[in-house]
PDB file of C-alpha atoms in Angstrom:
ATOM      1  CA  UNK A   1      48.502   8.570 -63.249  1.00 52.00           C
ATOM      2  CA  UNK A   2      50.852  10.891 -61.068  1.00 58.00           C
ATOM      3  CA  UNK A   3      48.364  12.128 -59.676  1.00 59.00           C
ATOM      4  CA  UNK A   4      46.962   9.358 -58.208  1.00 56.00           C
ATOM      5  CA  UNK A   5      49.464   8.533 -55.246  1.00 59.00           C
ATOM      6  CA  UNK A   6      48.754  12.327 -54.246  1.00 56.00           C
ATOM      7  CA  UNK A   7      45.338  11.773 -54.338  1.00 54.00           C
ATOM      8  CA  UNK A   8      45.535   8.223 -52.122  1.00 53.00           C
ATOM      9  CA  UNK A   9      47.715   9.902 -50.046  1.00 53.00           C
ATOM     10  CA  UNK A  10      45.237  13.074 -49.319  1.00 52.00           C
ATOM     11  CA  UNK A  11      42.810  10.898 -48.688  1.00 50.00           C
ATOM     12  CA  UNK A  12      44.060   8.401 -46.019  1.00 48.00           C
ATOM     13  CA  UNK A  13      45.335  12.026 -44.426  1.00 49.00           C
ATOM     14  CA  UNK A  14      41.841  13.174 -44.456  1.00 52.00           C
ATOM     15  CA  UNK A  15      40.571  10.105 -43.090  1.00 48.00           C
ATOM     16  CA  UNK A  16      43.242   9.372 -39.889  1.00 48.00           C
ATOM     17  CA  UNK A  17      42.644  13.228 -39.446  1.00 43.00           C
ATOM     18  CA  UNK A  18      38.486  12.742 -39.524  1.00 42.00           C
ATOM     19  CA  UNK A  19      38.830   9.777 -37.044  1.00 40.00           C
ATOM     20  CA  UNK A  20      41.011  11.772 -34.363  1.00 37.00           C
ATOM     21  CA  UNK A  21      38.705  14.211 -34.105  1.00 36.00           C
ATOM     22  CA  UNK A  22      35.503  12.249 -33.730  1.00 36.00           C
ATOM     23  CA  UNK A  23      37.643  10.469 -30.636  1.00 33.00           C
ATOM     24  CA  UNK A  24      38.615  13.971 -29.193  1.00 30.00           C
ATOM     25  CA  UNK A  25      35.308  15.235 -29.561  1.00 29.00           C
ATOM     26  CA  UNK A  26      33.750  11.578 -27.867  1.00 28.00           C
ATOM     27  CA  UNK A  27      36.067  11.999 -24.868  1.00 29.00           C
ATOM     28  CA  UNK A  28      35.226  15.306 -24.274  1.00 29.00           C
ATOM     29  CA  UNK A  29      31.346  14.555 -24.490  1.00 31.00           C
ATOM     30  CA  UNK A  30      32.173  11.579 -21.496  1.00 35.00           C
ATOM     31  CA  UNK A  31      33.438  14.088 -19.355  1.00 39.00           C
ATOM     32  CA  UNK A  32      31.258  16.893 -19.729  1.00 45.00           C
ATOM     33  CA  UNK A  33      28.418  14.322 -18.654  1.00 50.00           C
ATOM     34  CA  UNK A  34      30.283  13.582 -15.038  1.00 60.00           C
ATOM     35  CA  UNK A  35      30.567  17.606 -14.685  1.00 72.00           C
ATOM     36  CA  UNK A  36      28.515  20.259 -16.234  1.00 87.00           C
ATOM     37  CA  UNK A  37      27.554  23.015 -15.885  1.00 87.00           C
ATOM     38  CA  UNK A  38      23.747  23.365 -15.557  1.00 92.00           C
ATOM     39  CA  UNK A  39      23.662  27.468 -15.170  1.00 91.00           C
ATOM     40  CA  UNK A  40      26.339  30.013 -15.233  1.00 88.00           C
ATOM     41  CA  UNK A  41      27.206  34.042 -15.150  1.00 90.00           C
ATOM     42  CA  UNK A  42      28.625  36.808 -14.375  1.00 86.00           C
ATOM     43  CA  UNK A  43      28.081  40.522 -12.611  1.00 87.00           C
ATOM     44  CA  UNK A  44      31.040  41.890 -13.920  1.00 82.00           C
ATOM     45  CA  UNK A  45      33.485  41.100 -10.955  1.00 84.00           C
ATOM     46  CA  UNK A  46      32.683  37.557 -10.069  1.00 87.00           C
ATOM     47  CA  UNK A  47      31.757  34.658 -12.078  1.00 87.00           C
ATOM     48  CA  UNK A  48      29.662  31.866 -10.913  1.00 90.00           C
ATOM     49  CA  UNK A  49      27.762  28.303 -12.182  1.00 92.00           C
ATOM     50  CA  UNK A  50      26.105  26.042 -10.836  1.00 94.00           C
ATOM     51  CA  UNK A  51      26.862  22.340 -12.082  1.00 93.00           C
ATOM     52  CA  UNK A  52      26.312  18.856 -11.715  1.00 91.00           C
ATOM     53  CA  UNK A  53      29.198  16.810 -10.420  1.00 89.00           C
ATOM     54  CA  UNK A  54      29.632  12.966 -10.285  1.00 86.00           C
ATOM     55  CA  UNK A  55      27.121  10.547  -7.827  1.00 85.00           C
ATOM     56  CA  UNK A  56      24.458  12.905  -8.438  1.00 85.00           C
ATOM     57  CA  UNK A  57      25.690  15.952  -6.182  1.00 90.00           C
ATOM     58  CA  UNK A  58      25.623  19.608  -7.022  1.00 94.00           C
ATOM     59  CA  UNK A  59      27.925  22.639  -6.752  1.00 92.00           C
ATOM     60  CA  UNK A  60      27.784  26.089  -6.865  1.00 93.00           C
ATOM     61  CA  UNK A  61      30.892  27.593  -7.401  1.00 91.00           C
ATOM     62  CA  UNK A  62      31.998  32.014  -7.194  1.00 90.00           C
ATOM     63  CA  UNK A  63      35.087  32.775  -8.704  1.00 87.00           C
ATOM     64  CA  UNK A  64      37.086  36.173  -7.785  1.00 77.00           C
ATOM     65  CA  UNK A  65      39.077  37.790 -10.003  1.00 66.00           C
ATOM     66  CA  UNK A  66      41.940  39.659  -8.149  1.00 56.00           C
ATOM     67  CA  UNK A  67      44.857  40.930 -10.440  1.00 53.00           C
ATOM     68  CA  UNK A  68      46.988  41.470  -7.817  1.00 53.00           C
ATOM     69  CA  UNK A  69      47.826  37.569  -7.846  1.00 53.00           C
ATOM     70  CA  UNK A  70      48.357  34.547  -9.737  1.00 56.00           C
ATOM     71  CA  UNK A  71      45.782  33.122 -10.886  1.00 54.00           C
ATOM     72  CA  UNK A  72      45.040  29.693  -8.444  1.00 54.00           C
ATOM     73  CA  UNK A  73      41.815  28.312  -8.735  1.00 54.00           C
ATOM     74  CA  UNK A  74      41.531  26.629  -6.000  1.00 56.00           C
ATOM     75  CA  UNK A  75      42.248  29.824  -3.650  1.00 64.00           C
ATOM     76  CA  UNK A  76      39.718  32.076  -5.430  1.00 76.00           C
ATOM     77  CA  UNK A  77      36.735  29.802  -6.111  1.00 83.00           C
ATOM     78  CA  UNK A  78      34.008  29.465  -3.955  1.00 87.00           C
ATOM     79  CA  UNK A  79      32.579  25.936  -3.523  1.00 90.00           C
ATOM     80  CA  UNK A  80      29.010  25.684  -2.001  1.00 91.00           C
ATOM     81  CA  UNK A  81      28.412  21.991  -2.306  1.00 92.00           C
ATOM     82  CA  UNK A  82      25.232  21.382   0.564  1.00 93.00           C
ATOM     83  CA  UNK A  83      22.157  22.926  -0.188  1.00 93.00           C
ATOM     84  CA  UNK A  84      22.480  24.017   3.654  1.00 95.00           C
ATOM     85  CA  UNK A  85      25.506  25.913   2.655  1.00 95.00           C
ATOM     86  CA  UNK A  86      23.871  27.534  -0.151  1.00 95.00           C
ATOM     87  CA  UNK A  87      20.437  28.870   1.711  1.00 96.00           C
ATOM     88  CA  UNK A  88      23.697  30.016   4.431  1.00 96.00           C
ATOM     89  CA  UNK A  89      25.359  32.332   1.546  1.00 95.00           C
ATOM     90  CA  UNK A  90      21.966  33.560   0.469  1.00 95.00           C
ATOM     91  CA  UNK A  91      21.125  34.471   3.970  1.00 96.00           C
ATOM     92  CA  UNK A  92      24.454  35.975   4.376  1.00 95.00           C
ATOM     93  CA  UNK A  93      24.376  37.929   1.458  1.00 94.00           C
ATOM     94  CA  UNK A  94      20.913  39.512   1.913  1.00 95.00           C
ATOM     95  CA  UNK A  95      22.334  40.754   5.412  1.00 94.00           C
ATOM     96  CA  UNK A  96      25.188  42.280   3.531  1.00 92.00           C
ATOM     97  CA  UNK A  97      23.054  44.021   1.186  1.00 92.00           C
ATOM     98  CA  UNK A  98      20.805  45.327   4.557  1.00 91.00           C
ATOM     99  CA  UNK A  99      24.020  46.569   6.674  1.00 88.00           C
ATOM    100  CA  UNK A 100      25.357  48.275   2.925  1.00 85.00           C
ATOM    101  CA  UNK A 101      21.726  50.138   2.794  1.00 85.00           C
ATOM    102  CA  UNK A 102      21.700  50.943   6.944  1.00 84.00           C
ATOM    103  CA  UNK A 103      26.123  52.302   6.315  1.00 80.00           C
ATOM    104  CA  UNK A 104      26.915  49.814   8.542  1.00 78.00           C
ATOM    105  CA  UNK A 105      30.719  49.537   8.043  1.00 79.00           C
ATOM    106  CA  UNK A 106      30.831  47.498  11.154  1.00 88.00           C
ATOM    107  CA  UNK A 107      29.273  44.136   9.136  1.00 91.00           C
ATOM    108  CA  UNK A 108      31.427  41.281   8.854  1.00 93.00           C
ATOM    109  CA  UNK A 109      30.862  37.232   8.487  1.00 93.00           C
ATOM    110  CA  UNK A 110      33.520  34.905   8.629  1.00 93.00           C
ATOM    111  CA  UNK A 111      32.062  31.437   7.390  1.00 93.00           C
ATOM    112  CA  UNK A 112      34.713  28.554   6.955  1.00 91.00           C
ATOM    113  CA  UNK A 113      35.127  29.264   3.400  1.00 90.00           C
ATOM    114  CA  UNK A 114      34.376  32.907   2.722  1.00 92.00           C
ATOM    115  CA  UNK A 115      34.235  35.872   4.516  1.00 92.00           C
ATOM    116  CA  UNK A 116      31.557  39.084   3.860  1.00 92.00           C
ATOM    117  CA  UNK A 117      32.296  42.651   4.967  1.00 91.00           C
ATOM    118  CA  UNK A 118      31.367  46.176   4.339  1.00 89.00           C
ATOM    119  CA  UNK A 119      34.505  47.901   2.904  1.00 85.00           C
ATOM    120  CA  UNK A 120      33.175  52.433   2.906  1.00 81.00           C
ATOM    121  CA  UNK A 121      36.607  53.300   0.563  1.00 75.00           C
ATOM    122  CA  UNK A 122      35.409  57.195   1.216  1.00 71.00           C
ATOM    123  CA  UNK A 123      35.318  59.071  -2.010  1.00 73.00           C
ATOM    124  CA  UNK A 124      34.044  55.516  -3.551  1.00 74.00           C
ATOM    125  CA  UNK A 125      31.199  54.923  -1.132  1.00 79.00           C
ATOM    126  CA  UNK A 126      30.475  51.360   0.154  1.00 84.00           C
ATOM    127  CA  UNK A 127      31.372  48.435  -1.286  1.00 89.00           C
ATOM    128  CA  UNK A 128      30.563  44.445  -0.169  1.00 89.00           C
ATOM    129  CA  UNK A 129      33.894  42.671   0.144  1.00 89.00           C
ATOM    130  CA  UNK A 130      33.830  38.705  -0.788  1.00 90.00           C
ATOM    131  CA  UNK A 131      36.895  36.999  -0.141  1.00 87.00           C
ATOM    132  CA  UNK A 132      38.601  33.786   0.397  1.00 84.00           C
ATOM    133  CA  UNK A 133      38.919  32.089   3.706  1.00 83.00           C
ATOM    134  CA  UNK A 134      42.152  33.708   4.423  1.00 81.00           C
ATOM    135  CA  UNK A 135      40.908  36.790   3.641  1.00 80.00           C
ATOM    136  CA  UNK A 136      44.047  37.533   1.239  1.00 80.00           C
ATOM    137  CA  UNK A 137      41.967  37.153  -2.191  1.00 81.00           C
ATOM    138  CA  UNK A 138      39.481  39.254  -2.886  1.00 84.00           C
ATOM    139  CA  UNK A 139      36.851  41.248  -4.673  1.00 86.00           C
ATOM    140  CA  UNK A 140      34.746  44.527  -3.734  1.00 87.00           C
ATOM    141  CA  UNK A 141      31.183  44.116  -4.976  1.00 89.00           C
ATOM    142  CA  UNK A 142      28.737  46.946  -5.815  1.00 89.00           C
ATOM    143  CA  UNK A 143      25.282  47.169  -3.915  1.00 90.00           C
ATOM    144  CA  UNK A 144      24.229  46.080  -7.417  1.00 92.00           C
ATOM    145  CA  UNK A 145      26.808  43.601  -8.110  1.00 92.00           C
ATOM    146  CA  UNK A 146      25.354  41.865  -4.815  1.00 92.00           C
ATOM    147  CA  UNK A 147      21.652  42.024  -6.087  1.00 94.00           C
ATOM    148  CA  UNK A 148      22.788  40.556  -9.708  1.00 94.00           C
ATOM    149  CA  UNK A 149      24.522  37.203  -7.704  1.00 94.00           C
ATOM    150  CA  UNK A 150      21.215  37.145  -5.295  1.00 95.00           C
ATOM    151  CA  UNK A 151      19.214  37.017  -7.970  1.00 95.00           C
ATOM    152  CA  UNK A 152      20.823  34.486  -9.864  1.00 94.00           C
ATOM    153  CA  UNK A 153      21.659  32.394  -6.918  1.00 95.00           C
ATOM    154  CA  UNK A 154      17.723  32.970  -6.410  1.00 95.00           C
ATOM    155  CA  UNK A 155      16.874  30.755  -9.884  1.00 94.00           C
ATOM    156  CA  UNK A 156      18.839  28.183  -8.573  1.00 93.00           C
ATOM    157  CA  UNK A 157      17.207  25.060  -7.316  1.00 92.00           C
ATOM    158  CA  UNK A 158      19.788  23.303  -5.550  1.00 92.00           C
ATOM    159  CA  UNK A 159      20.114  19.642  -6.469  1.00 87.00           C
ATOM    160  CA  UNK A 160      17.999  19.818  -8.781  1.00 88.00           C
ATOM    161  CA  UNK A 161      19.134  20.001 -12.686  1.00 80.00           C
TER     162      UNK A 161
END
């Protein structure tokens, strides 16, 4: 019999703590339907999806990882959001990976939200340079670094899930 007011109470504990979760998890289904992610990866420097966003319109998005800042997302993502835009940063990376074959250190493409260069560090070699409109975040991408985002940007469909 002493027992049994343990026992109630374990159970309505069990129960409140069964029916929080099932709303957590619910809300966190509703949102994930507005804006998922359809396709995502890596190449080691830069991460990148590609996800569906509310009204039906698509996004691919590069992050940069520089550790010589704080962490903003907004300054070190990459938003492609037109599939104009997107056939643009294919293009533009393609050219990048032909003036990094031809050692032309000269390359450079300033687009209004990224900008591509050809970085030669000397001992290094040559290195692909992707960075934020301002030019002060940053990441130095391997020929094959390049080739692994073409690639995957190459699966893409855009606007299409």
């Amino acid at each position: 019999m002493r027992n049994l007011p343990l026992a109630a109470f374990v159970l309505l504990l069990s129960l409140c703590t069964n029916n929080l979760f099932a709303q957590s998890s619910s809300n966190s289904t509703e949102s994930n339907s507005v804006n998922s992610i359809i396709k995502y990866s890596n190449n080691g420097k830069l991460n990148y999806n590609y996800r569906k966003l509310a009204n039906n319109h698509f996004s691919v998005e590069v992050v940069f990882k520089n550790d010589q800042f704080i962490y903003k997302q907004e300054m070190d993502t990459l938003q492609i959001q037109s599939a104009e835009a997107f056939a643009l940063l294919k293009q533009d990376l393609q050219n990048a990976l032909t003036a990094l074959q031809n050692a032309n250190t000269n390359f450079k493409i300033e687009r209004s939200n990224y900008m591509l260069s050809c970085n030669d560090t000397g001992v290094s070699g040559l290195f692909i340079v992707l960075s934020n409109n301002t030019g002060n975040i940053n990441t130095a991408n391997t020929k094959f670094q390049i080739r692994v985002l073409l690639e995957w940007l190459n699966t893409i469909e855009f606007g299409k899930s």
